[in-house]
Short mmCIF file of C-alpha atoms and ligand atoms in Angstrom, two decimals:
data_model
loop_
_atom_site.label_atom_id
_atom_site.label_comp_id
_atom_site.label_asym_id
_atom_site.label_seq_id
_atom_site.Cartn_x
_atom_site.Cartn_y
_atom_site.Cartn_z
CA MET A 9 -17.35 3.77 40.48
CA PHE A 10 -14.53 5.89 41.85
CA ASN A 11 -12.43 3.13 43.35
CA LYS A 12 -9.14 2.22 41.77
CA TYR A 13 -8.75 -1.16 40.03
CA THR A 14 -5.83 -3.23 38.70
CA ILE A 15 -5.82 -4.63 35.24
CA GLY A 16 -2.83 -6.59 34.13
CA ASN A 17 0.25 -4.58 35.23
CA PHE A 18 -1.40 -1.18 35.63
CA GLU A 19 -4.02 0.56 37.78
CA VAL A 20 -7.06 2.51 36.56
CA GLN A 21 -8.22 5.47 38.58
CA ASN A 22 -11.81 4.44 38.52
CA ARG A 23 -14.03 1.56 37.29
CA CYS A 24 -15.50 3.51 34.30
CA VAL A 25 -14.40 2.39 30.84
CA ARG A 26 -15.02 4.27 27.62
CA SER A 27 -15.92 1.29 25.38
CA ALA A 28 -14.44 1.46 21.87
CA THR A 29 -16.39 3.84 19.71
CA ALA A 30 -15.44 4.56 16.10
CA THR A 31 -15.47 8.34 15.64
CA GLY A 32 -15.20 8.46 11.82
CA THR A 33 -12.35 10.91 11.97
CA CYS A 34 -9.64 9.13 10.04
CA ASP A 35 -8.70 9.23 6.43
CA ILE A 36 -10.94 6.90 4.46
CA VAL A 37 -8.10 5.33 2.50
CA THR A 38 -5.05 5.55 4.70
CA GLY A 39 -6.61 5.34 8.21
CA ILE A 40 -4.43 8.31 9.27
CA LEU A 41 -5.86 10.32 12.13
CA GLU A 42 -7.44 13.69 11.29
CA GLN A 43 -7.28 16.80 13.64
CA LYS A 44 -10.78 16.03 14.92
CA PHE A 45 -9.56 12.67 16.18
CA TYR A 46 -6.96 14.32 18.45
CA ASP A 47 -9.56 16.82 19.73
CA ILE A 48 -12.16 14.15 20.62
CA TYR A 49 -9.66 12.05 22.59
CA GLU A 50 -8.06 14.99 24.45
CA SER A 51 -11.56 15.96 25.56
CA LEU A 52 -12.40 12.44 26.58
CA ALA A 53 -9.16 12.24 28.65
CA ARG A 54 -10.13 15.46 30.47
CA GLY A 55 -13.38 13.73 31.46
CA ASN A 56 -11.52 11.51 33.94
CA VAL A 57 -12.52 8.11 32.59
CA GLY A 58 -10.42 5.29 34.08
CA LEU A 59 -9.66 3.42 30.80
CA ILE A 60 -10.19 4.67 27.33
CA ILE A 61 -10.51 1.90 24.72
CA GLN A 62 -9.89 3.92 21.58
CA GLU A 63 -11.76 2.62 18.58
CA HIS A 64 -11.35 -0.36 16.23
CA ALA A 65 -8.10 -0.09 14.37
CA PHE A 66 -7.53 -2.31 11.36
CA VAL A 67 -4.52 -4.56 11.59
CA SER A 68 -4.25 -4.96 7.80
CA LEU A 69 -5.85 -3.67 4.63
CA LYS A 70 -7.69 -6.98 4.28
CA GLY A 71 -9.24 -6.29 7.63
CA HIS A 72 -10.25 -2.68 6.88
CA ALA A 73 -13.95 -2.11 7.66
CA ASP A 74 -14.05 1.46 6.19
CA HIS A 75 -16.25 4.06 7.91
CA LYS A 76 -13.20 6.33 8.17
CA GLN A 77 -11.56 3.78 10.32
CA LEU A 78 -8.36 4.15 12.29
CA GLY A 79 -5.33 2.12 10.95
CA ILE A 80 -2.56 0.43 12.86
CA HIS A 81 -1.53 -1.75 9.88
CA GLN A 82 1.90 -0.41 9.14
CA ASP A 83 4.84 1.08 11.07
CA SER A 84 4.32 4.50 9.52
CA MET A 85 1.09 4.79 11.59
CA ILE A 86 3.02 4.62 14.93
CA GLN A 87 3.93 8.35 14.94
CA TYR A 88 0.13 9.33 14.75
CA HIS A 89 -0.79 6.99 17.57
CA GLN A 90 2.18 8.29 19.64
CA LEU A 91 0.94 11.92 19.05
CA ALA A 92 -2.63 11.08 19.99
CA ASN A 93 -1.54 9.31 23.25
CA SER A 94 0.86 12.02 24.25
CA LYS A 95 -1.94 14.64 23.80
CA MET A 96 -4.32 12.53 25.90
CA ARG A 97 -1.70 12.05 28.66
CA ALA A 98 -0.90 15.83 28.59
CA ALA A 99 -4.64 16.49 29.14
CA ASN A 100 -4.79 13.99 32.02
CA ASN A 101 -1.79 12.08 33.22
CA ASN A 102 -3.91 9.52 35.16
CA ILE A 103 -5.80 7.92 32.25
CA LYS A 104 -4.98 4.56 30.76
CA ILE A 105 -5.31 3.98 27.08
CA CYS A 106 -6.09 0.79 25.12
CA SER A 107 -5.70 0.10 21.46
CA GLN A 108 -8.47 -1.99 20.00
CA LEU A 109 -7.07 -4.32 17.33
CA ALA A 110 -9.54 -5.53 14.66
CA HIS A 111 -9.84 -7.54 11.54
CA ALA A 112 -13.13 -7.05 9.80
CA GLY A 113 -12.91 -10.30 7.92
CA PRO A 114 -16.03 -10.65 5.79
CA ASN A 115 -17.04 -7.08 6.66
CA CYS A 116 -13.92 -5.67 4.96
CA SER A 117 -14.51 -2.99 2.38
CA ASN A 118 -12.20 -4.22 -0.34
CA GLU A 119 -12.53 -7.28 -2.56
CA ASN A 120 -9.79 -9.45 -1.04
CA LYS A 121 -11.78 -10.22 2.11
CA ILE A 122 -11.19 -13.26 4.26
CA GLU A 123 -14.24 -15.48 4.73
CA ILE A 124 -14.13 -17.75 7.83
CA ASN A 125 -15.19 -20.88 5.87
CA ASN A 126 -13.01 -20.38 2.74
CA ALA A 127 -9.81 -19.17 4.37
CA SER A 128 -6.70 -21.35 4.21
CA VAL A 129 -4.47 -22.22 7.19
CA SER A 130 -1.82 -19.84 5.79
CA ASP A 131 -4.44 -17.07 5.57
CA PHE A 132 -5.01 -17.59 9.28
CA GLN A 133 -1.28 -17.65 10.04
CA ILE A 134 -0.97 -14.23 8.24
CA VAL A 135 -3.91 -12.86 10.29
CA VAL A 136 -2.19 -13.96 13.53
CA GLN A 137 1.09 -12.30 12.49
CA GLU A 138 -0.83 -9.05 11.59
CA PHE A 139 -2.36 -8.93 15.06
CA LYS A 140 1.12 -9.48 16.61
CA ASP A 141 2.69 -6.79 14.48
CA ALA A 142 -0.09 -4.37 15.36
CA ALA A 143 0.38 -5.10 19.06
CA ILE A 144 4.11 -4.27 18.75
CA ARG A 145 3.20 -0.94 17.12
CA ALA A 146 0.75 -0.30 19.95
CA LYS A 147 3.44 -0.97 22.51
CA ILE A 148 5.88 1.39 20.80
CA ALA A 149 3.11 3.99 20.57
CA ASN A 150 2.82 3.93 24.37
CA TYR A 151 -0.58 2.35 24.84
CA ASP A 152 -1.15 0.68 28.25
CA CYS A 153 -2.80 -2.33 26.72
CA VAL A 154 -4.48 -3.74 23.64
CA GLN A 155 -7.89 -5.30 23.20
CA ILE A 156 -8.60 -8.05 20.58
CA HIS A 157 -11.87 -7.33 18.88
CA ALA A 158 -13.75 -10.61 18.81
CA GLY A 159 -17.32 -9.33 18.69
CA HIS A 160 -19.77 -7.79 16.19
CA THR A 161 -19.36 -10.40 13.34
CA TYR A 162 -15.79 -9.51 12.69
CA LEU A 163 -13.34 -12.27 11.68
CA LEU A 164 -12.53 -13.46 15.18
CA SER A 165 -16.18 -13.17 16.25
CA GLN A 166 -17.27 -15.40 13.39
CA SER A 167 -14.46 -17.83 14.13
CA ILE A 168 -16.08 -18.72 17.52
CA SER A 169 -19.66 -18.93 16.32
CA THR A 170 -21.29 -22.08 14.86
CA TYR A 171 -23.71 -19.86 13.04
CA TYR A 172 -20.95 -18.45 10.89
CA ASN A 173 -18.20 -20.97 11.21
CA ASN A 174 -18.98 -24.31 9.52
CA ARG A 175 -15.47 -25.60 9.40
CA THR A 176 -14.69 -29.16 10.57
CA ASP A 177 -10.90 -28.84 10.85
CA GLU A 178 -8.87 -27.51 13.79
CA TYR A 179 -10.31 -24.03 13.17
CA LYS A 180 -13.88 -25.13 13.93
CA ALA A 181 -15.89 -22.87 16.23
CA SER A 182 -15.66 -25.04 19.35
CA GLU A 183 -11.82 -25.05 19.28
CA PHE A 184 -11.54 -21.24 19.11
CA LYS A 185 -8.05 -21.80 17.71
CA LEU A 186 -7.76 -18.57 15.75
CA LEU A 187 -8.58 -16.47 18.84
CA LYS A 188 -6.17 -18.58 20.99
CA ASP A 189 -3.42 -18.22 18.38
CA VAL A 190 -3.88 -14.42 18.25
CA LEU A 191 -3.79 -14.24 22.07
CA GLU A 192 -0.63 -16.31 22.28
CA ALA A 193 1.09 -14.33 19.59
CA ILE A 194 0.30 -10.94 21.34
CA ARG A 195 1.44 -12.45 24.64
CA THR A 196 4.97 -12.65 23.26
CA VAL A 197 4.92 -8.92 22.73
CA GLY A 198 4.71 -8.08 26.43
CA ILE A 199 1.73 -5.79 26.61
CA PRO A 200 -1.41 -6.53 28.62
CA VAL A 201 -4.06 -7.99 26.42
CA GLY A 202 -7.81 -8.12 26.74
CA VAL A 203 -10.66 -9.14 24.46
CA LYS A 204 -14.04 -7.82 23.49
CA LEU A 205 -15.80 -11.13 23.33
CA GLN A 206 -18.94 -12.05 21.46
CA CYS A 207 -21.00 -13.68 24.24
CA ASP A 208 -24.08 -14.38 22.31
CA ASP A 209 -25.32 -14.53 18.67
CA PHE A 210 -28.92 -14.00 19.82
CA ILE A 211 -29.91 -16.62 17.25
CA GLU A 212 -31.93 -19.53 18.40
CA GLY A 213 -30.39 -22.96 17.99
CA TYR A 214 -26.67 -21.93 17.67
CA SER A 215 -23.99 -22.60 20.11
CA MET A 216 -22.61 -19.09 20.68
CA ASN A 217 -24.31 -18.05 23.89
CA ALA A 218 -23.39 -17.15 27.42
CA LYS A 219 -22.31 -20.76 28.21
CA SER A 220 -19.97 -21.11 25.25
CA ALA A 221 -18.54 -17.71 26.01
CA CYS A 222 -17.76 -18.78 29.55
CA LYS A 223 -15.93 -21.79 28.16
CA ILE A 224 -13.66 -19.48 26.29
CA ILE A 225 -13.12 -17.30 29.34
CA GLU A 226 -12.42 -20.37 31.42
CA SER A 227 -9.84 -21.76 28.97
CA LEU A 228 -8.02 -18.58 27.86
CA GLN A 229 -6.19 -16.19 30.15
CA PHE A 230 -6.72 -12.63 29.04
CA ASP A 231 -5.86 -9.60 31.25
CA PHE A 232 -9.47 -8.40 30.87
CA VAL A 233 -12.64 -9.42 29.09
CA GLU A 234 -15.35 -7.12 27.76
CA VAL A 235 -18.72 -8.67 27.30
CA SER A 236 -20.32 -7.97 23.95
CA GLY A 237 -22.68 -9.49 21.37
CA GLY A 238 -22.55 -10.93 17.87
CA GLY A 239 -23.34 -7.86 15.95
CA TYR A 240 -26.63 -6.86 14.38
CA THR A 241 -28.02 -10.32 13.68
CA GLY A 242 -30.70 -9.84 16.42
CA GLY A 243 -31.81 -6.45 15.02
CA ALA A 244 -32.29 -3.25 17.01
CA LYS A 245 -33.77 -5.05 19.97
CA PHE A 246 -30.88 -7.57 20.48
CA GLY A 247 -27.25 -7.66 19.68
CA THR A 248 -24.67 -4.97 20.29
CA ILE A 249 -25.99 -1.48 19.99
CA ARG A 250 -29.59 -1.72 21.09
CA GLN A 251 -32.14 1.00 20.64
CA GLY A 252 -34.70 1.66 23.33
CA LYS A 253 -34.73 1.72 27.10
CA ASP A 254 -33.10 -1.60 27.88
CA LYS A 255 -30.19 -1.05 30.33
CA TYR A 256 -27.46 -3.48 31.33
CA TYR A 257 -28.49 -5.84 28.59
CA TYR A 258 -25.68 -8.38 29.05
CA GLN A 259 -26.77 -9.17 32.55
CA HIS A 260 -27.59 -12.79 31.60
CA VAL A 261 -23.95 -13.30 30.62
CA ILE A 262 -22.79 -11.85 33.93
CA GLN A 263 -25.10 -14.17 35.85
CA GLU A 264 -23.62 -17.15 34.03
CA LEU A 265 -20.07 -16.00 34.75
CA LYS A 266 -20.97 -15.45 38.38
CA GLN A 267 -22.41 -19.00 38.74
CA LEU A 268 -19.20 -20.44 37.30
CA ASN A 269 -17.05 -18.18 39.55
CA LEU A 270 -15.43 -16.57 36.54
CA LEU A 271 -16.24 -12.90 37.18
CA ASN A 272 -12.86 -12.21 38.74
CA LYS A 273 -10.74 -14.82 37.00
CA GLN A 274 -9.88 -12.00 34.64
CA PRO A 275 -11.43 -8.53 35.16
CA VAL A 276 -14.71 -8.25 33.36
CA ILE A 277 -16.00 -5.07 31.70
CA VAL A 278 -19.69 -5.14 30.95
CA THR A 279 -20.93 -2.63 28.34
CA GLY A 280 -24.33 -2.13 26.85
CA GLY A 281 -27.20 0.17 27.68
CA PHE A 282 -25.69 2.13 30.67
CA GLN A 283 -26.70 5.74 30.94
CA ASN A 284 -25.16 6.96 34.22
CA ILE A 285 -23.51 5.95 37.40
CA GLU A 286 -26.78 4.78 38.99
CA ASP A 287 -27.26 2.25 36.12
CA ALA A 288 -23.63 1.19 36.48
CA ASN A 289 -24.26 0.45 40.16
CA LEU A 290 -26.57 -2.41 39.10
CA ALA A 291 -23.62 -4.13 37.55
CA PHE A 292 -21.29 -3.31 40.47
CA GLN A 293 -23.88 -4.87 42.76
CA ASP A 294 -23.63 -8.05 40.69
CA GLY A 295 -19.92 -8.08 41.39
CA VAL A 296 -18.83 -6.75 37.96
CA PRO A 297 -15.49 -4.97 38.42
CA LEU A 298 -15.67 -2.52 35.44
CA VAL A 299 -18.55 -0.86 33.47
CA GLY A 300 -18.27 0.40 29.90
CA PHE A 301 -20.12 3.26 28.15
CA ALA A 302 -20.05 4.09 24.42
CA ARG A 303 -23.03 6.19 23.22
CA LYS A 304 -23.18 8.02 26.58
CA PHE A 305 -19.72 9.51 25.92
CA LEU A 306 -20.89 10.84 22.55
CA ARG A 307 -23.80 12.51 24.33
CA ASN A 308 -21.60 13.93 27.06
CA ASP A 309 -17.91 13.15 27.42
CA GLN A 310 -17.69 14.94 30.73
CA PHE A 311 -20.51 13.03 32.57
CA LEU A 312 -18.20 11.67 35.30
CA ILE A 313 -17.33 15.17 36.40
CA ASP A 314 -20.26 17.47 35.53
CA GLY A 315 -23.15 16.02 37.41
CA ASP A 316 -24.61 14.19 34.37
CA THR A 317 -27.91 15.59 33.26
CA LYS A 318 -27.74 14.69 29.64
CA LYS A 319 -29.43 11.41 28.62
CA CYS A 320 -28.56 9.38 25.55
CA ALA A 321 -31.78 8.78 23.64
CA LYS A 322 -30.37 5.45 22.29
CA CYS A 323 -31.68 6.53 18.94
CA ASN A 324 -28.63 5.15 17.16
CA GLN A 325 -28.36 8.15 14.81
CA CYS A 326 -24.63 8.22 15.78
CA ILE A 327 -23.99 4.87 14.26
CA ASN A 328 -26.11 5.72 11.16
CA GLY A 329 -23.83 8.79 10.55
CA LEU A 330 -20.79 6.53 10.78
CA LEU A 331 -22.21 4.02 8.33
CA LYS A 332 -22.61 6.84 5.83
CA ASN A 333 -18.84 7.56 6.21
CA SER A 334 -19.25 10.68 8.25
CA GLU A 335 -18.38 11.44 11.80
CA ALA A 336 -20.21 9.66 14.66
CA VAL A 337 -22.10 12.55 16.23
CA CYS A 338 -24.80 12.65 18.85
CA ILE A 339 -27.79 14.33 17.04
CA VAL A 340 -29.39 15.40 20.35
CA SER A 341 -26.18 17.14 21.52
CA ALA A 342 -25.54 18.73 18.09
CA LYS A 343 -29.11 20.14 17.95
CA GLN A 344 -28.89 21.54 21.45
CA SER A 345 -25.52 23.17 20.62
CA LYS A 346 -27.16 24.49 17.44
CA LEU A 347 -24.50 22.71 15.33
CA ILE A 348 -27.27 21.32 13.08
C1 FMN B 401 -20.87 5.15 16.93
C2 FMN B 401 -20.45 3.82 17.47
C3 FMN B 401 -19.29 3.27 17.12
C4 FMN B 401 -18.82 2.07 17.69
N1 FMN B 401 -17.59 1.59 17.35
C5 FMN B 401 -17.16 0.49 17.97
C6 FMN B 401 -15.81 0.03 17.76
O1 FMN B 401 -15.00 0.75 17.07
N2 FMN B 401 -15.43 -1.09 18.37
C7 FMN B 401 -16.27 -1.84 19.14
O2 FMN B 401 -15.88 -2.86 19.70
N3 FMN B 401 -17.52 -1.37 19.41
C8 FMN B 401 -17.99 -0.32 18.87
N4 FMN B 401 -19.20 0.18 19.14
C9 FMN B 401 -20.04 -0.53 20.12
C10 FMN B 401 -19.85 0.01 21.52
O3 FMN B 401 -18.48 -0.17 22.00
C11 FMN B 401 -20.77 -0.66 22.59
O4 FMN B 401 -20.48 -2.07 22.58
C12 FMN B 401 -22.26 -0.50 22.23
O5 FMN B 401 -22.54 0.74 21.71
C13 FMN B 401 -23.10 -0.72 23.52
O6 FMN B 401 -22.77 0.20 24.46
P1 FMN B 401 -23.64 1.52 24.82
O7 FMN B 401 -25.04 1.11 25.10
O8 FMN B 401 -22.91 2.17 26.01
O9 FMN B 401 -23.61 2.48 23.64
C14 FMN B 401 -19.61 1.38 18.60
C15 FMN B 401 -20.90 1.93 18.94
C16 FMN B 401 -21.31 3.15 18.40
C17 FMN B 401 -22.66 3.72 18.86
#
């Protein structure tokens, strides 16, 4: 865990990644960061995590998922991102920070949503430009890298899945053209670019599975890839944010990558179910370079430096709070600190 690792043109101080976790601490309409946002990220930075992937930031109003989501959709947002990053770097000069760029597509909260099957070519060209503009803002705001969100049934996730994408034109799922165009557009910006990739729909009979994900990883050259799932289609037992004891739940994708010799083609982050360094060692033993944690950091954002005795119950109350437009809080920690 505590070895350095190179991603793109920068080095992380250890192999622990804070996977993107929406905190519910931005203005519900404007996406502007509230004071709590700065506090949460300063504290995370003090916890010595190698790479902090912030939280899904909408690249345009048509891609706004709500839940008090962070915005990076216009130039006036740059100043707030800059401030957050400078506070984090002041707290810990060694950390690396990633902006996660997202377009919610059909999960957008306003009426003008983009549906993968009804969108026109010019709709897609606008989306590509929006991702590029957001990446330019991220570069100006002093992020070390950006991550394209292509998981969890957002627009890019649906674009690569035959369950959602029934198109027969050049944007059909097997061509992954939209994702490719977004990657190429961001490449011109000159900032390292990774992807959070939907590696399985967990739906019998559809083509988005570990094998098709490997095809994408084989064909496209990202600076890093984070393995994730296709949202909530599989319920609490499958998919992205699983309840229960299951740890290291994308191991089947890692095995597939390993067989195809793809694990180190671009650095892979595997996220999902990990509680502590001991769990992460299972993935390191499989040759995975980087391990991501999300809910664990809500439970204890200092677990890398304080001996880690606090377990995440994987009860998912944190995400339930977020879906009700409040902050993502760990109920267990809040009860113990007598905050509720
Ligand atoms: C409260 C909450 C918010 C999340 N927000 C995001 C997000 O903004 N972007 C994203 O890609 N994944 C998000 N996720 C998913 C996590 O990044 C991660 O993939 C998932 O929780 C599994 O990891 P874990 O078992 O370590 O929690 C969120 C998860 C939770 C619990």
